[in-house]
PDB file of C-alpha atoms in Angstrom:
ATOM      1  CA  MET Q1497     -24.815  23.190  25.393  1.00 38.00           C
ATOM      2  CA  GLY Q1498     -23.668  20.511  27.829  1.00 41.00           C
ATOM      3  CA  ASN Q1499     -24.233  17.737  25.287  1.00 41.00           C
ATOM      4  CA  GLU Q1500     -22.043  19.527  22.745  1.00 37.00           C
ATOM      5  CA  LYS Q1501     -19.183  19.535  25.249  1.00 39.00           C
ATOM      6  CA  VAL Q1502     -19.622  15.832  25.965  1.00 37.00           C
ATOM      7  CA  ASN Q1503     -19.635  14.967  22.262  1.00 37.00           C
ATOM      8  CA  SER Q1504     -16.502  17.009  21.625  1.00 37.00           C
ATOM      9  CA  LYS Q1505     -14.452  14.808  23.935  1.00 47.00           C
ATOM     10  CA  MET Q1506     -13.165  11.646  22.348  1.00 55.00           C
ATOM     11  CA  TYR Q1507     -12.045   8.542  24.168  1.00 57.00           C
ATOM     12  CA  LEU Q1508      -8.345   9.353  23.955  1.00 60.00           C
ATOM     13  CA  GLU Q1509      -8.821  12.880  25.225  1.00 72.00           C
ATOM     14  CA  ILE Q1510     -10.604  11.646  28.323  1.00 74.00           C
ATOM     15  CA  VAL Q1511      -8.075   8.880  28.890  1.00 70.00           C
ATOM     16  CA  GLY Q1512      -5.301  11.450  28.475  1.00 72.00           C
ATOM     17  CA  GLU Q1513      -6.878  13.696  31.089  1.00 80.00           C
ATOM     18  CA  LEU Q1514      -7.270  10.779  33.483  1.00 79.00           C
ATOM     19  CA  ARG Q1515      -3.628   9.836  33.037  1.00 75.00           C
ATOM     20  CA  GLN Q1516      -2.555  13.446  33.596  1.00 81.00           C
ATOM     21  CA  LEU Q1517      -4.661  13.583  36.751  1.00 84.00           C
ATOM     22  CA  ILE Q1518      -3.006  10.418  38.052  1.00 82.00           C
ATOM     23  CA  LYS Q1519       0.402  11.919  37.369  1.00 82.00           C
ATOM     24  CA  SER Q1520      -0.272  15.419  38.745  1.00 88.00           C
ATOM     25  CA  GLU Q1521      -1.858  14.108  41.944  1.00 87.00           C
ATOM     26  CA  GLU Q1522       0.892  11.518  42.303  1.00 87.00           C
ATOM     27  CA  ILE Q1523      -1.518   8.604  42.633  1.00 86.00           C
ATOM     28  CA  THR Q1524       0.583   5.481  43.044  1.00 85.00           C
ATOM     29  CA  THR Q1525      -0.231   1.797  42.587  1.00 84.00           C
ATOM     30  CA  GLY Q1526      -3.134   0.931  44.861  1.00 88.00           C
ATOM     31  CA  GLY Q1527      -4.075   4.590  45.254  1.00 91.00           C
ATOM     32  CA  LYS Q1528      -7.705   5.632  44.986  1.00 92.00           C
ATOM     33  CA  LEU Q1529      -8.975   7.730  42.070  1.00 91.00           C
ATOM     34  CA  PRO Q1530     -11.577  10.492  42.508  1.00 92.00           C
ATOM     35  CA  SER Q1531     -15.225   9.436  42.271  1.00 91.00           C
ATOM     36  CA  GLU Q1532     -17.134   9.386  38.968  1.00 89.00           C
ATOM     37  CA  ARG Q1533     -19.035  12.501  40.053  1.00 90.00           C
ATOM     38  CA  GLU Q1534     -15.849  14.409  40.846  1.00 92.00           C
ATOM     39  CA  LEU Q1535     -14.166  13.328  37.616  1.00 89.00           C
ATOM     40  CA  ALA Q1536     -17.229  14.339  35.595  1.00 88.00           C
ATOM     41  CA  GLU Q1537     -17.208  17.790  37.202  1.00 90.00           C
ATOM     42  CA  ARG Q1538     -13.469  18.282  36.660  1.00 88.00           C
ATOM     43  CA  MET Q1539     -13.569  17.226  33.013  1.00 85.00           C
ATOM     44  CA  GLN Q1540     -16.975  18.777  32.314  1.00 84.00           C
ATOM     45  CA  VAL Q1541     -18.493  15.660  30.805  1.00 81.00           C
ATOM     46  CA  GLY Q1542     -21.389  13.419  31.763  1.00 80.00           C
ATOM     47  CA  ARG Q1543     -20.967  10.708  34.409  1.00 82.00           C
ATOM     48  CA  SER Q1544     -21.913   8.043  31.870  1.00 78.00           C
ATOM     49  CA  THR Q1545     -19.014   9.234  29.695  1.00 76.00           C
ATOM     50  CA  ILE Q1546     -16.586   8.960  32.623  1.00 82.00           C
ATOM     51  CA  ARG Q1547     -18.013   5.557  33.527  1.00 80.00           C
ATOM     52  CA  GLU Q1548     -17.350   4.183  30.044  1.00 73.00           C
ATOM     53  CA  ALA Q1549     -13.815   5.593  29.968  1.00 75.00           C
ATOM     54  CA  LEU Q1550     -13.074   3.992  33.337  1.00 81.00           C
ATOM     55  CA  ARG Q1551     -14.559   0.705  32.140  1.00 75.00           C
ATOM     56  CA  SER Q1552     -12.225   0.777  29.154  1.00 68.00           C
ATOM     57  CA  LEU Q1553      -9.190   1.440  31.364  1.00 73.00           C
ATOM     58  CA  GLU Q1554     -10.253  -1.381  33.674  1.00 76.00           C
ATOM     59  CA  LEU Q1555     -10.475  -3.798  30.739  1.00 66.00           C
ATOM     60  CA  LEU Q1556      -6.922  -2.804  29.853  1.00 63.00           C
ATOM     61  CA  GLY Q1557      -5.853  -3.666  33.377  1.00 68.00           C
ATOM     62  CA  LEU Q1558      -4.741  -0.118  34.193  1.00 74.00           C
ATOM     63  CA  ILE Q1559      -7.259   0.439  37.000  1.00 82.00           C
ATOM     64  CA  GLU Q1560      -9.438  -1.785  39.152  1.00 85.00           C
ATOM     65  CA  THR Q1561     -12.854  -1.197  40.667  1.00 85.00           C
ATOM     66  CA  ARG Q1562     -13.716  -2.596  44.077  1.00 87.00           C
ATOM     67  CA  ARG Q1563     -17.405  -2.817  44.862  1.00 84.00           C
ATOM     68  CA  GLY Q1564     -18.350  -0.398  47.607  1.00 86.00           C
ATOM     69  CA  GLU Q1565     -14.835   1.034  47.815  1.00 90.00           C
ATOM     70  CA  GLY Q1566     -14.116   2.883  44.579  1.00 90.00           C
ATOM     71  CA  THR Q1567     -11.608   2.815  41.722  1.00 90.00           C
ATOM     72  CA  PHE Q1568      -7.900   2.228  42.279  1.00 90.00           C
ATOM     73  CA  LEU Q1569      -4.747   2.426  40.193  1.00 86.00           C
ATOM     74  CA  ALA Q1570      -3.598  -1.072  39.203  1.00 79.00           C
ATOM     75  CA  ASP Q1571      -0.023  -2.325  39.090  1.00 68.00           C
ATOM     76  CA  PHE Q1572       1.332  -1.114  35.730  1.00 55.00           C
ATOM     77  CA  GLN Q1573       4.221  -3.569  36.138  1.00 52.00           C
ATOM     78  CA  ASN Q1574       1.804  -6.324  35.154  1.00 55.00           C
ATOM     79  CA  ASN Q1575       0.716  -4.499  31.998  1.00 55.00           C
ATOM     80  CA  GLN Q1576       3.934  -3.215  30.494  1.00 58.00           C
ATOM     81  CA  PHE Q1577       3.159  -4.253  26.927  1.00 56.00           C
ATOM     82  CA  VAL Q1578      -0.315  -2.722  27.024  1.00 57.00           C
ATOM     83  CA  GLU Q1579       1.227   0.426  28.470  1.00 60.00           C
ATOM     84  CA  VAL Q1580       3.677   0.600  25.557  1.00 61.00           C
ATOM     85  CA  VAL Q1581       0.768   0.344  23.107  1.00 61.00           C
ATOM     86  CA  ALA Q1582      -1.112   3.097  24.952  1.00 60.00           C
ATOM     87  CA  GLU Q1583       1.928   5.389  24.935  1.00 62.00           C
ATOM     88  CA  PHE Q1584       2.440   4.813  21.186  1.00 62.00           C
ATOM     89  CA  ILE Q1585      -1.158   5.699  20.409  1.00 58.00           C
ATOM     90  CA  MET Q1586      -1.093   8.777  22.651  1.00 56.00           C
ATOM     91  CA  GLN Q1587       2.110  10.163  21.169  1.00 60.00           C
ATOM     92  CA  GLN Q1588       1.799   9.247  17.478  1.00 57.00           C
ATOM     93  CA  PRO Q1589      -1.065  11.236  15.891  1.00 52.00           C
ATOM     94  CA  THR Q1590      -0.271   9.779  12.442  1.00 57.00           C
ATOM     95  CA  SER Q1591      -0.322   6.162  13.589  1.00 62.00           C
ATOM     96  CA  THR Q1592      -3.899   5.401  12.445  1.00 69.00           C
ATOM     97  CA  VAL Q1593      -2.835   3.054   9.637  1.00 77.00           C
ATOM     98  CA  ASP Q1594      -0.449   1.150  11.929  1.00 79.00           C
ATOM     99  CA  VAL Q1595      -3.189   0.789  14.523  1.00 79.00           C
ATOM    100  CA  GLN Q1596      -5.723  -0.383  11.956  1.00 85.00           C
ATOM    101  CA  GLN Q1597      -3.362  -3.012  10.554  1.00 87.00           C
ATOM    102  CA  THR Q1598      -2.393  -4.233  14.010  1.00 86.00           C
ATOM    103  CA  ARG Q1599      -6.041  -4.480  15.047  1.00 90.00           C
ATOM    104  CA  GLU Q1600      -6.798  -6.565  11.965  1.00 93.00           C
ATOM    105  CA  MET Q1601      -3.840  -8.843  12.728  1.00 92.00           C
ATOM    106  CA  HIS Q1602      -5.409  -9.708  16.093  1.00 93.00           C
ATOM    107  CA  GLU Q1603      -8.792 -10.317  14.461  1.00 95.00           C
ATOM    108  CA  ILE Q1604      -7.382 -12.524  11.683  1.00 95.00           C
ATOM    109  CA  ALA Q1605      -5.232 -14.515  14.120  1.00 94.00           C
ATOM    110  CA  ALA Q1606      -8.335 -15.261  16.197  1.00 95.00           C
ATOM    111  CA  LEU Q1607     -10.334 -16.238  13.125  1.00 96.00           C
ATOM    112  CA  GLU Q1608      -7.648 -18.629  11.887  1.00 95.00           C
ATOM    113  CA  LEU Q1609      -7.188 -20.221  15.297  1.00 95.00           C
ATOM    114  CA  ILE Q1610     -10.911 -20.916  15.516  1.00 96.00           C
ATOM    115  CA  CYS Q1611     -10.960 -22.457  12.028  1.00 96.00           C
ATOM    116  CA  GLU Q1612      -8.041 -24.737  12.940  1.00 95.00           C
ATOM    117  CA  ASN Q1613      -9.335 -25.815  16.355  1.00 96.00           C
ATOM    118  CA  GLU Q1614     -12.341 -28.153  16.424  1.00 95.00           C
ATOM    119  CA  ALA Q1615     -13.105 -27.440  20.080  1.00 95.00           C
ATOM    120  CA  LEU Q1616     -13.320 -23.703  19.343  1.00 95.00           C
ATOM    121  CA  ARG Q1617     -15.444 -24.303  16.247  1.00 95.00           C
ATOM    122  CA  LEU Q1618     -17.956 -26.244  18.343  1.00 93.00           C
ATOM    123  CA  LEU Q1619     -18.479 -23.478  20.876  1.00 94.00           C
ATOM    124  CA  PRO Q1620     -22.237 -22.709  21.073  1.00 94.00           C
ATOM    125  CA  VAL Q1621     -21.616 -18.981  20.766  1.00 94.00           C
ATOM    126  CA  TRP Q1622     -21.330 -19.162  16.956  1.00 95.00           C
ATOM    127  CA  GLU Q1623     -24.766 -20.713  16.473  1.00 93.00           C
ATOM    128  CA  SER Q1624     -26.122 -18.222  18.986  1.00 93.00           C
ATOM    129  CA  LEU Q1625     -24.714 -15.338  16.938  1.00 94.00           C
ATOM    130  CA  ARG Q1626     -26.147 -16.814  13.729  1.00 93.00           C
ATOM    131  CA  TYR Q1627     -29.560 -17.137  15.385  1.00 93.00           C
ATOM    132  CA  ARG Q1628     -29.476 -13.509  16.571  1.00 92.00           C
ATOM    133  CA  LEU Q1629     -28.439 -12.435  13.074  1.00 92.00           C
ATOM    134  CA  LYS Q1630     -31.295 -14.384  11.480  1.00 91.00           C
ATOM    135  CA  GLN Q1631     -33.877 -13.142  13.975  1.00 91.00           C
ATOM    136  CA  GLY Q1632     -32.768  -9.524  13.629  1.00 85.00           C
ATOM    137  CA  GLU Q1633     -32.110  -9.172  17.353  1.00 81.00           C
ATOM    138  CA  GLY Q1634     -29.845  -6.150  17.052  1.00 87.00           C
ATOM    139  CA  LEU Q1635     -26.536  -7.980  16.816  1.00 91.00           C
ATOM    140  CA  LEU Q1636     -23.672  -5.504  17.165  1.00 93.00           C
ATOM    141  CA  ARG Q1637     -20.629  -5.715  14.924  1.00 94.00           C
ATOM    142  CA  GLU Q1638     -18.460  -5.598  18.023  1.00 91.00           C
ATOM    143  CA  ASP Q1639     -20.221  -8.658  19.489  1.00 92.00           C
ATOM    144  CA  ILE Q1640     -18.896 -10.859  16.699  1.00 95.00           C
ATOM    145  CA  ILE Q1641     -15.270  -9.708  16.715  1.00 95.00           C
ATOM    146  CA  ARG Q1642     -15.090  -9.643  20.492  1.00 93.00           C
ATOM    147  CA  GLU Q1643     -16.411 -13.209  20.785  1.00 95.00           C
ATOM    148  CA  MET Q1644     -13.825 -14.359  18.250  1.00 96.00           C
ATOM    149  CA  ILE Q1645     -10.974 -13.018  20.365  1.00 94.00           C
ATOM    150  CA  VAL Q1646     -12.548 -14.126  23.652  1.00 93.00           C
ATOM    151  CA  ALA Q1647     -12.817 -17.671  22.245  1.00 94.00           C
ATOM    152  CA  THR Q1648      -9.038 -17.871  21.857  1.00 93.00           C
ATOM    153  CA  GLY Q1649      -8.596 -17.369  25.601  1.00 91.00           C
ATOM    154  CA  ASN Q1650      -5.871 -14.776  24.991  1.00 88.00           C
ATOM    155  CA  ARG Q1651      -6.670 -12.025  27.504  1.00 84.00           C
ATOM    156  CA  LEU Q1652      -3.730  -9.862  26.448  1.00 80.00           C
ATOM    157  CA  SER Q1653      -4.884  -9.937  22.825  1.00 85.00           C
ATOM    158  CA  LEU Q1654      -8.367  -8.898  23.968  1.00 87.00           C
ATOM    159  CA  LYS Q1655      -7.005  -5.964  25.974  1.00 80.00           C
ATOM    160  CA  ILE Q1656      -4.825  -4.759  23.117  1.00 81.00           C
ATOM    161  CA  TRP Q1657      -7.642  -5.206  20.574  1.00 87.00           C
ATOM    162  CA  TYR Q1658     -10.026  -3.169  22.684  1.00 83.00           C
ATOM    163  CA  LEU Q1659      -7.566  -0.276  22.852  1.00 77.00           C
ATOM    164  CA  LEU Q1660      -6.788  -0.454  19.130  1.00 81.00           C
ATOM    165  CA  LYS Q1661     -10.501  -0.562  18.308  1.00 83.00           C
ATOM    166  CA  GLN Q1662     -11.108   2.619  20.302  1.00 74.00           C
ATOM    167  CA  TYR Q1663      -8.346   4.525  18.521  1.00 72.00           C
ATOM    168  CA  SER Q1664      -9.020   3.350  14.962  1.00 73.00           C
ATOM    169  CA  ARG Q1665     -12.570   4.744  15.228  1.00 72.00           C
ATOM    170  CA  VAL Q1666     -14.130   1.911  13.267  1.00 81.00           C
ATOM    171  CA  PRO Q1667     -17.895   1.976  13.960  1.00 85.00           C
ATOM    172  CA  PHE Q1668     -18.153  -1.434  15.605  1.00 87.00           C
ATOM    173  CA  PHE Q1669     -20.843  -0.052  17.932  1.00 86.00           C
ATOM    174  CA  GLU Q1670     -23.427  -0.199  15.122  1.00 90.00           C
ATOM    175  CA  VAL Q1671     -25.909  -3.024  14.574  1.00 93.00           C
ATOM    176  CA  VAL Q1672     -25.152  -5.376  11.669  1.00 94.00           C
ATOM    177  CA  THR Q1673     -27.097  -4.048   8.674  1.00 93.00           C
ATOM    178  CA  GLU Q1674     -29.063  -5.969   6.071  1.00 93.00           C
ATOM    179  CA  VAL Q1675     -26.280  -5.319   3.567  1.00 93.00           C
ATOM    180  CA  GLU Q1676     -23.745  -6.957   5.892  1.00 95.00           C
ATOM    181  CA  LYS Q1677     -25.780 -10.009   6.908  1.00 95.00           C
ATOM    182  CA  THR Q1678     -24.638 -12.281   4.076  1.00 95.00           C
ATOM    183  CA  LEU Q1679     -20.967 -11.518   4.754  1.00 96.00           C
ATOM    184  CA  VAL Q1680     -21.352 -12.018   8.504  1.00 96.00           C
ATOM    185  CA  ASN Q1681     -23.232 -15.278   7.981  1.00 96.00           C
ATOM    186  CA  ASP Q1682     -20.469 -16.504   5.631  1.00 97.00           C
ATOM    187  CA  LEU Q1683     -17.878 -15.541   8.254  1.00 97.00           C
ATOM    188  CA  LEU Q1684     -19.662 -17.499  10.975  1.00 96.00           C
ATOM    189  CA  SER Q1685     -20.359 -20.450   8.662  1.00 95.00           C
ATOM    190  CA  GLY Q1686     -16.710 -20.567   7.625  1.00 96.00           C
ATOM    191  CA  MET Q1687     -15.584 -20.695  11.241  1.00 95.00           C
ATOM    192  CA  LEU Q1688     -18.147 -23.367  12.122  1.00 94.00           C
ATOM    193  CA  THR Q1689     -17.001 -25.638   9.293  1.00 95.00           C
ATOM    194  CA  GLY Q1690     -13.309 -24.816   9.546  1.00 96.00           C
ATOM    195  CA  ASP Q1691     -13.290 -23.271   6.061  1.00 97.00           C
ATOM    196  CA  ASN Q1692     -10.544 -20.727   6.631  1.00 95.00           C
ATOM    197  CA  SER Q1693     -10.619 -19.430   3.049  1.00 96.00           C
ATOM    198  CA  LYS Q1694     -14.354 -18.715   3.157  1.00 96.00           C
ATOM    199  CA  ALA Q1695     -14.119 -17.117   6.606  1.00 97.00           C
ATOM    200  CA  ARG Q1696     -11.135 -14.942   5.654  1.00 96.00           C
ATOM    201  CA  GLN Q1697     -12.765 -13.720   2.446  1.00 97.00           C
ATOM    202  CA  ALA Q1698     -16.006 -12.861   4.245  1.00 97.00           C
ATOM    203  CA  TYR Q1699     -14.093 -11.132   7.049  1.00 97.00           C
ATOM    204  CA  SER Q1700     -12.007  -9.024   4.624  1.00 96.00           C
ATOM    205  CA  SER Q1701     -15.065  -7.886   2.653  1.00 96.00           C
ATOM    206  CA  TRP Q1702     -17.032  -7.138   5.820  1.00 96.00           C
ATOM    207  CA  ILE Q1703     -14.260  -5.144   7.500  1.00 95.00           C
ATOM    208  CA  ALA Q1704     -13.606  -3.167   4.300  1.00 93.00           C
ATOM    209  CA  LEU Q1705     -17.299  -2.261   4.227  1.00 93.00           C
ATOM    210  CA  ILE Q1706     -17.280  -1.139   7.865  1.00 91.00           C
ATOM    211  CA  GLU Q1707     -14.026   0.798   7.630  1.00 86.00           C
ATOM    212  CA  GLY Q1708     -15.417   2.621   4.609  1.00 84.00           C
ATOM    213  CA  GLU Q1709     -17.891   4.322   6.938  1.00 75.00           C
ATOM    214  CA  ARG Q1710     -15.143   6.299   8.667  1.00 63.00           C
ATOM    215  CA  GLY Q1711     -15.327   8.906   5.942  1.00 54.00           C
ATOM    216  CA  GLU Q1712     -18.877   9.723   7.030  1.00 46.00           C
ATOM    217  CA  GLU Q1713     -19.881  12.013   9.879  1.00 41.00           C
ATOM    218  CA  ILE Q1714     -19.713   9.954  13.084  1.00 41.00           C
ATOM    219  CA  ASP Q1715     -20.592  10.913  16.659  1.00 43.00           C
ATOM    220  CA  ASP Q1716     -17.220  10.706  18.436  1.00 41.00           C
ATOM    221  CA  SER Q1717     -18.855  10.231  21.827  1.00 42.00           C
ATOM    222  CA  ARG Q1718     -19.921   6.739  20.718  1.00 43.00           C
ATOM    223  CA  TYR Q1719     -16.306   5.570  20.752  1.00 40.00           C
ATOM    224  CA  ILE Q1720     -15.944   5.608  24.520  1.00 39.00           C
TER     225      ILE Q1720
END
């Protein structure tokens, strides 16, 4: 019974409740949020679910965790653009297509920058990802895209991408399948050699394959 309740709460619903709590309790910048245990009890979800939602908000720069002290509200003044994106997603239930396209823009921009920049192409992470793919070490789809954006050094792009990924409900949390391996290998090979055309084509085919899975039954709790 409890698990059904946890699974019924999607990422945005939990984030929305957290934001409402911050507003109703008038928690200001630097103010401390309730503990994970208290939040889990209030929202009637598991602590691991709350922990992941808080981790996502921390990545966005909206809260900060201090070891041994707790979780505190960050200075929203430093994250105005991210806040605008969050507000748009919260208030526009029909914005899925816009979010998907914007997410892909961040991914493609990262891919092209890597192809054009020799220093980024030579980063050891790409060979490491290819090795994990070849050895079947459970490489997640998200690992590849995230490393692409991390490589650009654009922290704001990473924060925005993470939020867009959560909302678009693309199953990046899954392990790369046998069917996808050739496309992923072509993507990584294209980036390593600076072949933008090859990398772009492989990326487009791979993402289309992944996004096609959204029509299937997916456990919403995996998106937090």
